[in-house]
């Protein structure tokens, strides 16, 4: 009887230990879930308020109250591999913040709005169904060089128009390869780190550590969800 009781006590202790271990694991997962949910909520708020956008584009996208009929920004239609986000942001620059509208009179309404509030400059992409078809450019090919058309995908209802306004641009694996490519084309050439060449004479780069890219915010929201 004593042996039987001892065995049961041993089994009970083992079960209690396993329970406590699982309880700790559940609590750890709950804490991680809470952290992820808080992060997601913060990023969604940034995206909804267009926190990474300039004043003028933010005004048209968030505060126009139907005056412009905007269809989002160019960035909303792009999906970029994580590794190339900085390079694509460098190549596209303000184009990411251009507001998509269906007609030129809507772009005019948007321009009137930002002028009225002295909000700065704002760019627009007009869908304009009366324009000509899309004929993609033949990209240059060099070792260590990737056309940005290879690393970004355009999605959504206005693919053709967005593809039309995508510039010829390239991503280089290294700074040295970007230098070599910049001697072959006047198109923008960016490194993985986001240094940007416009021909062999103009080079720019750097970013604040705390600054968030529009594409990075969009991608992280997708990953967290």
C-alpha positions in Angstrom: 0.0 0.0 0.0 2.8 2.3 0.9 4.6 1.6 -2.4 1.3 2.2 -4.3 0.8 5.5 -2.4 4.4 6.6 -3.1 4.0 5.8 -6.8 0.8 7.9 -6.9 2.5 10.8 -5.1 5.4 10.6 -7.6 3.0 10.6 -10.5 1.1 13.5 -8.9 4.3 15.5 -8.5 5.3 14.8 -12.1 1.9 15.9 -13.3 2.1 19.0 -11.2 5.5 19.8 -12.6 4.3 19.3 -16.1 1.2 21.5 -15.5 3.4 24.3 -14.0 5.7 24.1 -17.0 2.8 24.2 -19.5 1.3 27.1 -17.5 4.5 29.0 -17.8 4.7 28.3 -21.5 1.1 29.5 -22.0 1.8 32.7 -20.0 4.9 33.3 -22.1 2.9 32.9 -25.3 0.2 35.2 -23.9 2.8 37.9 -23.2 4.2 37.5 -26.7 0.8 37.7 -28.2 0.1 40.9 -26.2 3.4 42.3 -27.4 2.6 41.5 -31.1 -1.0 42.9 -30.8 0.4 46.1 -29.3 3.0 46.4 -32.1 0.4 45.7 -34.7 -2.1 48.2 -33.3 0.7 50.9 -33.3 1.7 50.2 -36.9 -2.0 50.1 -38.1 -2.5 53.5 -36.4 0.6 54.8 -38.2 -0.6 53.5 -41.5 -4.1 54.7 -41.1 -3.0 58.2 -40.2 -0.3 58.1 -42.9 2.3 59.0 -40.3 5.2 58.2 -42.6 3.9 60.5 -45.3 4.6 64.2 -45.9 2.1 66.8 -44.9 0.5 67.4 -48.3 0.0 63.8 -49.2 -1.3 63.0 -45.7 -3.8 65.8 -46.0 -5.2 64.5 -49.3 -5.2 60.9 -48.2 -6.7 61.4 -44.7 -8.4 64.7 -44.5 -9.9 65.4 -48.0 -13.3 64.2 -46.9 -14.4 63.1 -50.3 -13.2 66.3 -52.2 -10.6 64.4 -54.1 -11.9 60.8 -54.6 -8.4 59.4 -53.8 -7.7 55.7 -54.4 -4.8 55.4 -51.9 -1.2 56.0 -52.5 1.2 54.3 -54.9 2.8 52.5 -52.0 -0.5 50.8 -51.3 -0.2 48.9 -54.6 3.3 47.7 -54.1 4.7 44.5 -52.5 8.5 44.4 -52.1 10.9 41.8 -50.9 12.1 42.7 -47.4 15.8 42.7 -48.5 15.1 45.3 -51.2 12.8 47.8 -49.2 15.5 50.4 -48.6 16.7 50.3 -52.2 13.2 50.5 -53.7 12.3 53.4 -51.3 15.5 55.2 -52.4 14.7 54.7 -56.1 11.1 55.6 -56.0 11.3 58.5 -53.4 8.3 60.7 -53.4 6.5 58.6 -56.0 5.6 56.2 -53.2 3.5 59.0 -51.7 1.8 60.1 -54.9 -2.0 60.0 -54.5 -3.9 57.8 -57.0 -7.0 59.4 -58.6 -9.2 58.5 -61.5 -9.4 61.8 -63.3 -7.4 65.0 -63.8 -10.1 67.2 -62.2 -9.7 65.2 -59.0 -5.9 65.9 -59.0 -6.8 69.6 -59.5 -9.1 69.4 -56.5 -6.3 67.8 -54.5 -3.8 70.5 -55.5 -6.4 73.2 -54.6 -6.7 71.6 -51.2 -3.0 71.6 -50.4 -2.6 75.1 -51.6 -5.5 76.2 -49.5 -3.8 74.9 -46.4 -0.3 75.7 -47.5 0.6 72.1 -46.9 3.5 71.8 -49.5 3.8 69.9 -52.7 1.7 66.8 -53.5 2.0 64.4 -56.4 -0.8 62.5 -58.1 -1.1 59.5 -60.4 -4.1 59.9 -62.7 -5.5 56.6 -64.0 -6.9 58.3 -67.1 -8.4 55.3 -69.1 -7.9 57.3 -72.4 -4.1 57.0 -72.2 -2.0 54.7 -74.3 -1.2 51.1 -73.4 1.8 49.9 -71.3 5.0 48.9 -73.0 7.7 47.8 -70.5 11.2 49.0 -71.1 14.0 46.6 -71.7 16.1 46.5 -68.5 19.9 46.5 -68.6 21.6 43.4 -67.1 25.0 43.4 -65.2 26.5 41.1 -62.6 25.2 42.0 -59.1 22.5 44.3 -60.6 18.7 43.7 -60.4 16.1 45.9 -62.1 13.5 47.1 -59.5 10.8 45.5 -61.7 12.3 42.2 -60.6 11.9 42.8 -56.8 8.6 44.6 -56.6 5.1 43.4 -57.4 2.2 45.6 -58.4 -1.2 44.5 -57.3 -4.8 45.9 -57.1 -7.3 47.4 -59.5 -4.9 49.9 -61.2 -1.9 47.6 -62.1 -1.4 49.0 -65.6 -1.3 52.6 -64.6 1.0 51.9 -61.6 3.4 49.9 -63.8 3.5 52.8 -66.3 4.7 55.2 -63.7 7.4 52.9 -62.3 10.7 54.4 -63.4 13.6 52.4 -64.8 15.8 51.8 -61.8 18.2 49.3 -60.5 19.4 47.7 -57.2 23.1 46.9 -56.7 24.5 44.3 -54.3 27.5 46.5 -53.4 28.5 50.1 -53.5 31.2 49.3 -56.0 28.7 47.6 -58.4 26.4 50.6 -58.0 29.3 52.8 -59.1 29.9 50.7 -62.2 26.2 50.6 -63.1 25.9 54.4 -62.6 28.4 54.8 -65.4 26.2 52.8 -67.8 22.8 54.5 -67.2 21.2 57.7 -66.1 18.5 55.7 -64.4 18.6 55.6 -60.5 20.8 52.9 -59.0 20.4 52.1 -55.3 22.4 49.8 -53.0 20.8 47.4 -50.6 21.5 49.9 -47.9 19.6 52.6 -49.8 22.5 54.7 -51.1 21.3 56.2 -54.4 23.2 57.1 -57.6 21.9 59.2 -60.3 24.6 58.9 -62.9 28.3 58.7 -61.8 28.4 62.2 -60.3 25.4 62.3 -57.9 25.3 60.1 -54.8 23.1 60.4 -51.7 22.3 58.2 -48.7 21.7 58.0 -45.0 18.6 57.9 -42.9 17.6 58.6 -39.3 17.7 55.4 -37.2 14.1 56.0 -35.9 12.6 56.8 -39.3 10.3 54.1 -40.7 9.9 53.3 -44.4 6.5 53.3 -45.9 7.1 49.8 -47.4 8.6 48.5 -44.2 5.5 49.5 -42.2 3.2 47.9 -44.8 5.2 44.6 -44.8 5.5 44.4 -41.0 1.7 44.8 -40.6 1.2 41.9 -43.1 3.7 39.7 -41.2 2.2 40.4 -37.8 -1.3 39.7 -39.0 
